[in-house]
mmCIF file of C-alpha atoms and ligand atoms in Angstrom:
data_model
loop_
_atom_site.group_PDB
_atom_site.id
_atom_site.type_symbol
_atom_site.label_atom_id
_atom_site.label_comp_id
_atom_site.label_asym_id
_atom_site.label_seq_id
_atom_site.Cartn_x
_atom_site.Cartn_y
_atom_site.Cartn_z
ATOM 1 C CA UNK A 1 117.783 60.700 99.381
ATOM 2 C CA UNK A 2 118.719 64.399 100.522
ATOM 3 C CA UNK A 3 121.188 64.491 103.148
ATOM 4 C CA UNK A 4 120.630 67.034 105.277
ATOM 5 C CA UNK A 5 120.593 66.142 109.103
ATOM 6 C CA UNK A 6 117.249 65.351 109.716
ATOM 7 C CA UNK A 7 117.023 68.213 112.621
ATOM 8 C CA UNK A 8 118.235 71.129 109.617
ATOM 9 C CA UNK A 9 115.857 69.259 108.133
ATOM 10 C CA UNK A 10 113.038 70.319 110.424
ATOM 11 C CA UNK A 11 114.797 73.811 111.675
ATOM 12 C CA UNK A 12 115.995 74.348 115.269
ATOM 13 C CA UNK A 13 112.172 74.168 116.975
ATOM 14 C CA UNK A 14 111.900 71.007 115.359
ATOM 15 C CA UNK A 15 115.110 68.657 117.693
ATOM 16 C CA UNK A 16 113.621 68.736 121.268
ATOM 17 C CA UNK A 17 116.622 68.206 123.697
ATOM 18 C CA UNK A 18 118.365 65.803 122.527
ATOM 19 C CA UNK A 19 115.462 63.857 121.149
ATOM 20 C CA UNK A 20 114.511 64.258 117.514
ATOM 21 C CA UNK A 21 111.105 65.527 116.366
ATOM 22 C CA UNK A 22 109.639 63.054 113.883
ATOM 23 C CA UNK A 23 106.754 64.064 112.722
ATOM 24 C CA UNK A 24 108.570 65.909 109.444
ATOM 25 C CA UNK A 25 111.051 63.551 109.086
ATOM 26 C CA UNK A 26 110.822 62.086 105.694
ATOM 27 C CA UNK A 27 109.991 58.304 104.848
ATOM 28 C CA UNK A 28 113.769 58.598 103.561
ATOM 29 C CA UNK A 29 115.584 59.863 106.473
ATOM 30 C CA UNK A 30 112.461 57.732 108.997
ATOM 31 C CA UNK A 31 114.540 54.622 107.325
ATOM 32 C CA UNK A 32 118.228 56.079 108.102
ATOM 33 C CA UNK A 33 116.826 56.693 111.635
ATOM 34 C CA UNK A 34 115.686 53.583 112.073
ATOM 35 C CA UNK A 35 118.711 51.574 110.588
ATOM 36 C CA UNK A 36 121.443 53.923 113.101
ATOM 37 C CA UNK A 37 120.066 54.975 116.021
ATOM 38 C CA UNK A 38 118.136 51.628 116.336
ATOM 39 C CA UNK A 39 119.313 49.003 114.507
ATOM 40 C CA UNK A 40 115.938 48.408 112.628
ATOM 41 C CA UNK A 41 117.314 47.996 109.002
ATOM 42 C CA UNK A 42 113.685 46.616 107.819
ATOM 43 C CA UNK A 43 111.541 48.994 105.255
ATOM 44 C CA UNK A 44 107.607 48.189 106.413
ATOM 45 C CA UNK A 45 108.605 49.187 109.724
ATOM 46 C CA UNK A 46 109.321 52.863 108.837
ATOM 47 C CA UNK A 47 105.783 52.852 106.569
ATOM 48 C CA UNK A 48 104.439 50.835 109.954
ATOM 49 C CA UNK A 49 105.311 54.986 112.137
ATOM 50 C CA UNK A 50 104.383 56.580 108.934
ATOM 51 C CA UNK A 51 100.624 55.177 109.457
ATOM 52 C CA UNK A 52 100.249 55.515 112.819
ATOM 53 C CA UNK A 53 101.729 58.877 113.054
ATOM 54 C CA UNK A 54 99.631 60.189 110.191
ATOM 55 C CA UNK A 55 96.900 58.017 108.808
ATOM 56 C CA UNK A 56 96.173 57.012 112.305
ATOM 57 C CA UNK A 57 97.032 59.939 113.721
ATOM 58 C CA UNK A 58 98.692 58.399 117.558
ATOM 59 C CA UNK A 59 100.395 61.150 119.562
ATOM 60 C CA UNK A 60 102.498 58.603 121.641
ATOM 61 C CA UNK A 61 104.593 55.524 120.398
ATOM 62 C CA UNK A 62 102.336 53.474 122.803
ATOM 63 C CA UNK A 63 100.359 53.485 120.438
ATOM 64 C CA UNK A 64 101.762 52.092 117.904
ATOM 65 C CA UNK A 65 100.654 47.918 118.998
ATOM 66 C CA UNK A 66 101.753 46.167 115.965
ATOM 67 C CA UNK A 67 105.677 47.237 116.894
ATOM 68 C CA UNK A 68 107.277 44.939 119.151
ATOM 69 C CA UNK A 69 107.121 45.724 122.228
ATOM 70 C CA UNK A 70 110.398 46.010 122.912
ATOM 71 C CA UNK A 71 110.714 48.838 120.108
ATOM 72 C CA UNK A 72 108.748 51.375 121.857
ATOM 73 C CA UNK A 73 110.692 52.378 125.379
ATOM 74 C CA UNK A 74 114.036 52.946 122.526
ATOM 75 C CA UNK A 75 111.170 55.351 120.146
ATOM 76 C CA UNK A 76 110.828 57.019 122.685
ATOM 77 C CA UNK A 77 114.130 58.370 124.158
ATOM 78 C CA UNK A 78 114.902 58.520 120.469
ATOM 79 C CA UNK A 79 111.716 61.071 119.206
ATOM 80 C CA UNK A 80 109.956 63.390 120.225
ATOM 81 C CA UNK A 81 105.910 63.415 118.985
ATOM 82 C CA UNK A 82 105.023 67.467 119.053
ATOM 83 C CA UNK A 83 102.099 69.221 119.283
ATOM 84 C CA UNK A 84 100.552 72.457 118.734
ATOM 85 C CA UNK A 85 98.340 73.886 121.833
ATOM 86 C CA UNK A 86 94.992 74.949 120.969
ATOM 87 C CA UNK A 87 94.561 78.448 123.147
ATOM 88 C CA UNK A 88 91.168 79.600 121.039
ATOM 89 C CA UNK A 89 88.944 78.666 118.691
ATOM 90 C CA UNK A 90 86.236 80.393 116.664
ATOM 91 C CA UNK A 91 82.939 79.534 115.358
ATOM 92 C CA UNK A 92 81.761 81.998 112.564
ATOM 93 C CA UNK A 93 78.058 82.060 111.732
ATOM 94 C CA UNK A 94 78.867 80.511 108.251
ATOM 95 C CA UNK A 95 80.224 77.090 109.944
ATOM 96 C CA UNK A 96 84.250 78.362 108.511
ATOM 97 C CA UNK A 97 85.987 77.619 112.458
ATOM 98 C CA UNK A 98 89.712 79.307 113.396
ATOM 99 C CA UNK A 99 92.079 77.825 115.413
ATOM 100 C CA UNK A 100 94.669 79.807 117.244
ATOM 101 C CA UNK A 101 97.380 76.850 118.166
ATOM 102 C CA UNK A 102 100.729 77.965 120.181
ATOM 103 C CA UNK A 103 103.481 76.506 119.191
ATOM 104 C CA UNK A 104 106.606 74.938 121.439
ATOM 105 C CA UNK A 105 108.449 78.419 121.893
ATOM 106 C CA UNK A 106 105.218 80.163 123.105
ATOM 107 C CA UNK A 107 104.509 81.740 119.137
ATOM 108 C CA UNK A 108 101.406 82.000 117.957
ATOM 109 C CA UNK A 109 99.614 81.236 114.469
ATOM 110 C CA UNK A 110 95.834 81.243 113.016
ATOM 111 C CA UNK A 111 94.870 77.765 111.044
ATOM 112 C CA UNK A 112 90.690 78.146 109.362
ATOM 113 C CA UNK A 113 88.547 75.026 108.871
ATOM 114 C CA UNK A 114 85.562 75.850 105.931
ATOM 115 C CA UNK A 115 83.303 73.732 105.788
ATOM 116 C CA UNK A 116 81.431 73.776 102.074
ATOM 117 C CA UNK A 117 78.502 74.825 101.938
ATOM 118 C CA UNK A 118 77.031 71.593 100.020
ATOM 119 C CA UNK A 119 75.748 68.258 101.785
ATOM 120 C CA UNK A 120 75.427 64.887 101.246
ATOM 121 C CA UNK A 121 72.596 62.598 102.802
ATOM 122 C CA UNK A 122 73.853 62.472 106.660
ATOM 123 C CA UNK A 123 73.929 66.631 106.158
ATOM 124 C CA UNK A 124 77.616 66.532 106.299
ATOM 125 C CA UNK A 125 79.680 68.993 104.540
ATOM 126 C CA UNK A 126 81.123 67.969 101.005
ATOM 127 C CA UNK A 127 84.178 69.400 101.062
ATOM 128 C CA UNK A 128 86.509 70.786 104.225
ATOM 129 C CA UNK A 129 89.011 72.667 102.944
ATOM 130 C CA UNK A 130 91.362 73.537 105.198
ATOM 131 C CA UNK A 131 93.526 77.328 105.152
ATOM 132 C CA UNK A 132 97.418 76.468 106.776
ATOM 133 C CA UNK A 133 99.543 79.105 107.781
ATOM 134 C CA UNK A 134 103.344 78.763 107.117
ATOM 135 C CA UNK A 135 105.277 81.597 108.601
ATOM 136 C CA UNK A 136 104.584 83.336 111.867
ATOM 137 C CA UNK A 137 103.839 86.644 110.789
ATOM 138 C CA UNK A 138 104.554 87.479 107.311
ATOM 139 C CA UNK A 139 107.927 89.524 105.558
ATOM 140 C CA UNK A 140 105.479 90.569 102.579
ATOM 141 C CA UNK A 141 103.324 93.704 104.122
ATOM 142 C CA UNK A 142 101.626 93.930 101.202
ATOM 143 C CA UNK A 143 98.659 96.950 101.676
ATOM 144 C CA UNK A 144 95.637 94.802 102.171
ATOM 145 C CA UNK A 145 96.573 92.108 104.395
ATOM 146 C CA UNK A 146 95.894 91.810 108.202
ATOM 147 C CA UNK A 147 99.143 89.378 109.039
ATOM 148 C CA UNK A 148 101.118 92.116 107.284
ATOM 149 C CA UNK A 149 101.278 94.057 111.034
ATOM 150 C CA UNK A 150 103.105 91.098 112.470
ATOM 151 C CA UNK A 151 106.208 91.732 110.471
ATOM 152 C CA UNK A 152 108.018 88.011 110.677
ATOM 153 C CA UNK A 153 108.849 85.557 113.746
ATOM 154 C CA UNK A 154 109.797 83.089 111.783
ATOM 155 C CA UNK A 155 109.500 80.269 109.559
ATOM 156 C CA UNK A 156 107.354 77.136 110.186
ATOM 157 C CA UNK A 157 108.878 74.015 110.938
ATOM 158 C CA UNK A 158 107.658 70.712 108.942
ATOM 159 C CA UNK A 159 106.150 69.507 111.516
ATOM 160 C CA UNK A 160 104.164 72.903 113.026
ATOM 161 C CA UNK A 161 103.091 72.923 109.194
ATOM 162 C CA UNK A 162 101.915 69.056 109.591
ATOM 163 C CA UNK A 163 100.464 69.794 113.002
ATOM 164 C CA UNK A 164 97.608 71.833 111.615
ATOM 165 C CA UNK A 165 95.940 69.351 109.321
ATOM 166 C CA UNK A 166 96.863 66.750 112.316
ATOM 167 C CA UNK A 167 95.830 68.755 115.148
ATOM 168 C CA UNK A 168 92.472 70.024 113.277
ATOM 169 C CA UNK A 169 91.499 66.712 112.340
ATOM 170 C CA UNK A 170 91.445 65.392 115.983
ATOM 171 C CA UNK A 171 89.552 68.735 117.204
ATOM 172 C CA UNK A 172 86.948 69.071 114.227
ATOM 173 C CA UNK A 173 86.636 64.520 114.345
ATOM 174 C CA UNK A 174 86.744 64.741 110.281
ATOM 175 C CA UNK A 175 89.084 64.204 107.599
ATOM 176 C CA UNK A 176 90.088 67.664 105.823
ATOM 177 C CA UNK A 177 89.376 66.958 101.963
ATOM 178 C CA UNK A 178 91.080 69.696 100.573
ATOM 179 C CA UNK A 179 94.013 71.875 101.275
ATOM 180 C CA UNK A 180 95.031 75.771 100.749
ATOM 181 C CA UNK A 181 98.434 77.476 101.871
ATOM 182 C CA UNK A 182 96.943 80.501 101.814
ATOM 183 C CA UNK A 183 97.167 80.906 106.060
ATOM 184 C CA UNK A 184 99.951 83.382 107.648
ATOM 185 C CA UNK A 185 103.117 83.818 105.543
ATOM 186 C CA UNK A 186 103.963 83.175 102.105
ATOM 187 C CA UNK A 187 104.448 79.345 101.260
ATOM 188 C CA UNK A 188 107.506 80.093 99.183
ATOM 189 C CA UNK A 189 109.011 81.623 101.618
ATOM 190 C CA UNK A 190 109.910 78.290 103.518
ATOM 191 C CA UNK A 191 109.901 76.546 100.592
ATOM 192 C CA UNK A 192 112.753 74.198 101.986
ATOM 193 C CA UNK A 193 109.506 72.829 104.843
ATOM 194 C CA UNK A 194 106.811 73.451 102.276
ATOM 195 C CA UNK A 195 108.218 70.952 100.082
ATOM 196 C CA UNK A 196 109.099 68.786 102.417
ATOM 197 C CA UNK A 197 105.177 68.223 104.632
ATOM 198 C CA UNK A 198 103.946 68.387 100.477
ATOM 199 C CA UNK A 199 105.773 65.326 100.255
ATOM 200 C CA UNK A 200 104.536 63.596 103.129
ATOM 201 C CA UNK A 201 100.847 64.856 102.351
ATOM 202 C CA UNK A 202 100.129 63.481 99.558
ATOM 203 C CA UNK A 203 102.138 60.284 100.465
ATOM 204 C CA UNK A 204 100.048 57.621 100.157
ATOM 205 C CA UNK A 205 100.812 56.185 103.801
ATOM 206 C CA UNK A 206 99.752 59.080 105.587
ATOM 207 C CA UNK A 207 96.273 58.993 103.954
ATOM 208 C CA UNK A 208 95.948 63.118 104.576
ATOM 209 C CA UNK A 209 95.379 65.725 101.542
ATOM 210 C CA UNK A 210 95.952 64.116 97.421
ATOM 211 C CA UNK A 211 97.761 66.939 95.216
ATOM 212 C CA UNK A 212 94.332 67.497 93.284
ATOM 213 C CA UNK A 213 92.999 68.756 96.277
ATOM 214 C CA UNK A 214 96.127 70.705 97.018
ATOM 215 C CA UNK A 215 96.277 74.888 96.119
ATOM 216 C CA UNK A 216 99.853 77.045 97.243
ATOM 217 C CA UNK A 217 98.840 80.640 97.142
ATOM 218 C CA UNK A 218 102.181 82.973 96.375
ATOM 219 C CA UNK A 219 102.500 86.375 95.965
ATOM 220 C CA UNK A 220 104.671 85.928 93.011
ATOM 221 C CA UNK A 221 108.824 84.792 94.107
ATOM 222 C CA UNK A 222 109.586 83.344 90.157
ATOM 223 C CA UNK A 223 112.626 81.356 91.506
ATOM 224 C CA UNK A 224 110.653 79.249 93.823
ATOM 225 C CA UNK A 225 107.867 78.980 91.638
ATOM 226 C CA UNK A 226 110.335 77.281 88.960
ATOM 227 C CA UNK A 227 111.771 74.823 91.526
ATOM 228 C CA UNK A 228 107.816 73.867 93.400
ATOM 229 C CA UNK A 229 107.749 73.307 89.085
ATOM 230 C CA UNK A 230 110.469 70.794 88.771
ATOM 231 C CA UNK A 231 109.709 68.575 92.614
ATOM 232 C CA UNK A 232 106.831 66.845 90.564
ATOM 233 C CA UNK A 233 104.684 67.937 93.372
ATOM 234 C CA UNK A 234 101.990 68.432 91.099
ATOM 235 C CA UNK A 235 100.041 70.440 92.998
ATOM 236 C CA UNK A 236 97.423 74.085 91.967
ATOM 237 C CA UNK A 237 99.429 76.875 91.543
ATOM 238 C CA UNK A 238 97.817 80.339 92.638
ATOM 239 C CA UNK A 239 99.398 83.545 92.196
ATOM 240 C CA UNK A 240 97.733 86.694 93.914
ATOM 241 C CA UNK A 241 97.689 88.768 91.002
ATOM 242 C CA UNK A 242 95.817 91.585 92.458
ATOM 243 C CA UNK A 243 96.244 93.721 89.957
ATOM 244 C CA UNK A 244 97.360 94.115 86.325
ATOM 245 C CA UNK A 245 100.336 97.044 85.836
ATOM 246 C CA UNK A 246 103.163 97.033 88.265
ATOM 247 C CA UNK A 247 102.687 100.690 89.638
ATOM 248 C CA UNK A 248 98.952 99.269 91.310
ATOM 249 C CA UNK A 249 100.648 96.512 92.171
ATOM 250 C CA UNK A 250 103.641 97.921 93.727
ATOM 251 C CA UNK A 251 101.314 100.496 95.795
ATOM 252 C CA UNK A 252 99.216 96.748 96.891
ATOM 253 C CA UNK A 253 102.468 94.435 97.166
ATOM 254 C CA UNK A 254 105.538 95.953 98.143
ATOM 255 C CA UNK A 255 107.969 92.741 96.770
ATOM 256 C CA UNK A 256 106.330 93.954 93.201
ATOM 257 C CA UNK A 257 109.135 96.007 92.790
ATOM 258 C CA UNK A 258 111.502 93.528 93.497
ATOM 259 C CA UNK A 259 110.038 90.511 90.933
ATOM 260 C CA UNK A 260 107.100 92.479 88.369
ATOM 261 C CA UNK A 261 104.456 91.396 86.756
ATOM 262 C CA UNK A 262 106.147 90.220 83.634
ATOM 263 C CA UNK A 263 109.019 87.738 85.700
ATOM 264 C CA UNK A 264 106.511 86.379 88.098
ATOM 265 C CA UNK A 265 103.202 85.864 84.556
ATOM 266 C CA UNK A 266 106.171 83.969 82.791
ATOM 267 C CA UNK A 267 107.624 81.785 86.588
ATOM 268 C CA UNK A 268 103.473 80.942 86.205
ATOM 269 C CA UNK A 269 103.678 79.962 82.542
ATOM 270 C CA UNK A 270 106.511 77.761 83.072
ATOM 271 C CA UNK A 271 104.639 75.981 86.537
ATOM 272 C CA UNK A 272 102.095 75.137 83.728
ATOM 273 C CA UNK A 273 103.889 74.191 80.894
ATOM 274 C CA UNK A 274 106.199 72.206 83.415
ATOM 275 C CA UNK A 275 102.941 70.727 84.979
ATOM 276 C CA UNK A 276 99.844 71.487 82.751
ATOM 277 C CA UNK A 277 97.947 72.366 86.049
ATOM 278 C CA UNK A 278 95.703 75.836 85.115
ATOM 279 C CA UNK A 279 97.203 78.781 86.809
ATOM 280 C CA UNK A 280 94.486 80.940 89.928
ATOM 281 C CA UNK A 281 95.318 84.219 89.855
ATOM 282 C CA UNK A 282 93.891 85.520 92.804
ATOM 283 C CA UNK A 283 91.861 89.217 92.328
ATOM 284 C CA UNK A 284 90.664 91.134 95.533
ATOM 285 C CA UNK A 285 88.516 93.666 94.366
ATOM 286 C CA UNK A 286 88.869 97.375 95.726
ATOM 287 C CA UNK A 287 86.181 99.808 94.855
ATOM 288 C CA UNK A 288 87.699 102.821 92.435
ATOM 289 C CA UNK A 289 90.787 101.194 92.550
ATOM 290 C CA UNK A 290 91.538 97.923 90.261
ATOM 291 C CA UNK A 291 87.875 97.618 88.839
ATOM 292 C CA UNK A 292 87.882 99.373 85.366
ATOM 293 C CA UNK A 293 86.987 98.378 81.847
ATOM 294 C CA UNK A 294 90.811 98.710 81.417
ATOM 295 C CA UNK A 295 91.787 96.511 84.319
ATOM 296 C CA UNK A 296 89.501 93.939 82.788
ATOM 297 C CA UNK A 297 91.102 94.131 78.931
ATOM 298 C CA UNK A 298 94.279 93.625 80.727
ATOM 299 C CA UNK A 299 93.616 90.705 82.828
ATOM 300 C CA UNK A 300 91.516 88.753 80.312
ATOM 301 C CA UNK A 301 95.344 89.427 78.226
ATOM 302 C CA UNK A 302 96.547 87.629 81.355
ATOM 303 C CA UNK A 303 94.779 85.067 81.588
ATOM 304 C CA UNK A 304 94.744 84.407 77.588
ATOM 305 C CA UNK A 305 98.803 82.884 78.846
ATOM 306 C CA UNK A 306 97.715 79.867 79.603
ATOM 307 C CA UNK A 307 94.649 77.902 79.999
ATOM 308 C CA UNK A 308 94.026 79.418 83.810
ATOM 309 C CA UNK A 309 90.794 81.237 85.446
ATOM 310 C CA UNK A 310 90.205 84.044 88.124
ATOM 311 C CA UNK A 311 89.442 84.044 91.761
ATOM 312 C CA UNK A 312 87.717 87.024 92.600
ATOM 313 C CA UNK A 313 87.234 88.505 96.443
ATOM 314 C CA UNK A 314 85.642 91.232 98.438
ATOM 315 C CA UNK A 315 88.234 93.183 99.775
ATOM 316 C CA UNK A 316 88.114 92.004 103.750
ATOM 317 C CA UNK A 317 88.241 94.762 106.473
ATOM 318 C CA UNK A 318 91.877 95.308 108.101
ATOM 319 C CA UNK A 319 89.974 98.125 111.206
ATOM 320 C CA UNK A 320 91.304 95.861 113.465
ATOM 321 C CA UNK A 321 94.881 95.866 112.458
ATOM 322 C CA UNK A 322 95.228 100.011 112.700
ATOM 323 C CA UNK A 323 95.965 100.269 108.893
ATOM 324 C CA UNK A 324 97.635 103.258 107.579
ATOM 325 C CA UNK A 325 98.167 104.766 104.725
ATOM 326 C CA UNK A 326 96.674 102.785 101.472
ATOM 327 C CA UNK A 327 95.622 100.227 103.746
ATOM 328 C CA UNK A 328 93.694 102.888 105.268
ATOM 329 C CA UNK A 329 91.961 103.660 102.286
ATOM 330 C CA UNK A 330 90.931 100.404 100.392
ATOM 331 C CA UNK A 331 87.468 99.941 101.080
ATOM 332 C CA UNK A 332 84.848 96.957 99.064
ATOM 333 C CA UNK A 333 82.918 97.580 96.084
ATOM 334 C CA UNK A 334 79.488 97.855 96.320
ATOM 335 C CA UNK A 335 77.750 94.137 95.789
ATOM 336 C CA UNK A 336 76.216 96.012 92.469
ATOM 337 C CA UNK A 337 79.645 97.206 91.504
ATOM 338 C CA UNK A 338 81.443 93.332 92.267
ATOM 339 C CA UNK A 339 78.306 91.910 90.660
ATOM 340 C CA UNK A 340 79.282 94.013 87.218
ATOM 341 C CA UNK A 341 82.896 93.519 87.226
ATOM 342 C CA UNK A 342 82.631 89.557 87.739
ATOM 343 C CA UNK A 343 79.538 90.070 84.609
ATOM 344 C CA UNK A 344 82.374 92.541 82.295
ATOM 345 C CA UNK A 345 84.652 90.098 83.033
ATOM 346 C CA UNK A 346 82.635 87.149 81.802
ATOM 347 C CA UNK A 347 82.084 88.855 78.597
ATOM 348 C CA UNK A 348 86.415 89.327 78.431
ATOM 349 C CA UNK A 349 86.175 85.361 78.326
ATOM 350 C CA UNK A 350 87.728 85.123 81.409
ATOM 351 C CA UNK A 351 87.006 81.922 83.522
ATOM 352 C CA UNK A 352 85.454 83.213 86.808
ATOM 353 C CA UNK A 353 85.205 82.577 90.336
ATOM 354 C CA UNK A 354 83.685 84.235 93.476
ATOM 355 C CA UNK A 355 85.640 83.431 95.999
ATOM 356 C CA UNK A 356 83.006 83.295 99.465
ATOM 357 C CA UNK A 357 83.852 85.786 102.191
ATOM 358 C CA UNK A 358 83.689 82.863 104.570
ATOM 359 C CA UNK A 359 84.375 83.274 107.994
ATOM 360 C CA UNK A 360 84.030 87.348 107.779
ATOM 361 C CA UNK A 361 82.498 87.707 111.015
ATOM 362 C CA UNK A 362 85.273 86.347 112.688
ATOM 363 C CA UNK A 363 88.152 87.668 110.886
ATOM 364 C CA UNK A 364 88.759 84.209 109.744
ATOM 365 C CA UNK A 365 88.112 85.528 106.206
ATOM 366 C CA UNK A 366 91.234 86.123 102.827
ATOM 367 C CA UNK A 367 93.333 88.734 104.628
ATOM 368 C CA UNK A 368 92.171 88.258 108.172
ATOM 369 C CA UNK A 369 94.816 86.857 109.644
ATOM 370 C CA UNK A 370 96.643 88.761 112.431
ATOM 371 C CA UNK A 371 96.162 86.877 116.314
ATOM 372 C CA UNK A 372 93.578 89.067 117.029
ATOM 373 C CA UNK A 373 92.654 86.410 119.477
ATOM 374 C CA UNK A 374 95.423 86.094 121.671
ATOM 375 C CA UNK A 375 95.221 89.260 122.718
ATOM 376 C CA UNK A 376 92.729 88.870 125.469
ATOM 377 C CA UNK A 377 90.787 92.772 125.129
ATOM 378 C CA UNK A 378 90.048 91.344 121.524
ATOM 379 C CA UNK A 379 88.502 88.263 122.934
ATOM 380 C CA UNK A 380 85.925 90.128 125.381
ATOM 381 C CA UNK A 381 85.231 92.913 122.564
ATOM 382 C CA UNK A 382 84.577 89.926 119.815
ATOM 383 C CA UNK A 383 80.451 89.222 120.083
ATOM 384 C CA UNK A 384 80.371 88.454 116.994
ATOM 385 C CA UNK A 385 81.122 84.658 116.297
ATOM 386 C CA UNK A 386 79.015 81.414 117.216
ATOM 387 C CA UNK A 387 81.213 81.280 119.933
ATOM 388 C CA UNK A 388 84.195 82.374 120.729
ATOM 389 C CA UNK A 389 85.928 80.458 123.515
ATOM 390 C CA UNK A 390 89.812 80.965 124.790
ATOM 391 C CA UNK A 391 90.439 77.152 125.945
HETATM 392 S S1 LIG B 401 99.221 88.263 101.734
HETATM 393 FE FE1 LIG B 401 100.015 86.876 102.338
HETATM 394 S S2 LIG B 401 102.262 87.428 101.851
HETATM 395 FE FE2 LIG B 401 100.937 89.417 101.538
HETATM 396 S S3 LIG B 401 101.767 90.034 103.201
HETATM 397 FE FE3 LIG B 401 99.901 88.913 103.936
HETATM 398 S S4 LIG B 401 100.558 87.132 104.282
HETATM 399 FE FE4 LIG B 401 101.735 88.112 103.454
#
C-alpha cells in the first residue's frame, strides 16, 4: 500500500477543514482510514462505500442505505464528498457539449463530452467520449494551444479529475464509454494524481471506464512515460508529435528543447515494449509548415519503430486568445491539401486516422480549451453554439 498520508495524496485543496475528501482515496487507504478513525475493519464495508461513490454516484453518505445507520454520522464527521459546480455549458451543432466547472478554490476548468456519430437503435450515440483536464492551465506553452495562454495555475487533485466524470455522467444522464486525458494541462506533469485517478477509474468496483478505452495524451516527458509503462495500468498512450524535426518541434513545442525527439520516441518505444499497446501519434496539420513530402517520409519512418498509428488533426483557430509570434501565423491547410496529405501518408504505408473537429464552433475542439466562457463578454458574443448557458 502507498504509505503517503491521504491528505497529501489529494493535494491541499482535497482536504476541507478537518474532514478528508473521500473521492480519490484508494481502496487501500479507505480501508486504513475506516479502521483507524471509525474502527471498521471489514474490507466489504470499504467496497460498499466505493460502489456508492463511483458506481451509484452518491453525493451524500445518507444515500448509502446498505450501511448500518450508526455509521452515517461517523462518516459525515470524518469525510467530505466533493463536488465541482457547473458554471456554464455550451452545445455544439455536432452534439459536443463543453462544461465549465468551478473548483472549490474558485478556479475553473473545462471538460468536453463528445458523442460519436454512430447511433444505436434508440438514436443514442454508441460512444460517448469525455475529454478531461488534469491541470488548471498549463505551463508548456505549445504555440497552437489556447490553454497555454492561461499559464499554469495549479494541478488538479485526484478528486477533481474523478469529479469531471461523475458530474458529467450526472448532467448528461448517461455513462461515459471512453476517456481521453487531452483537456487542459499536461497529464504527466500531474503524474501522481493522474495515476491514482486511473487506478480508481479502472477498478471494476467503480464501474467507470475500462482501461482499453482510456487514452493519455502527452507532449512527451520521457521519465514519466517510462514510469507509466511500469505502473501496470495498460492504458493507451498518445504522443503530441506535430513535427518530424527537432527544429520545427521546438518552435511549436518548447518542451522539445529539454526533451528532443529521439529521447521522447525511445520512451514511447519503451512504453510499447512494456505494454504491447500500439502507440498513437497526434499530428496537427499546419498549412505549409509540416505537410511536405519530407515530413511524410520522416513520419513514416517514426511509425515503423513500433506498431502505431497517426491521428491527423486539422489546426483549429485560437484567435480568441489573441496569439502573438509564430502562434499568430499558424493556419489550417485547405480541405484539398489536408486530403492530399492523408492520401500520401497512406501511400507511404502509415496507418492513418483523421481526428474530427468536434465542438469547433464552441471552442471545444483540440487545442481550444481556455475558459473563454468564464468571461461574460465572450459568453455574450458567442452566437455560434446551439445553446450557451451561464448557470
Ligand atoms: S497542447 Fe497540451 S501540453 Fe501543450 S500547452 Fe496545450 S495543454 Fe499544455
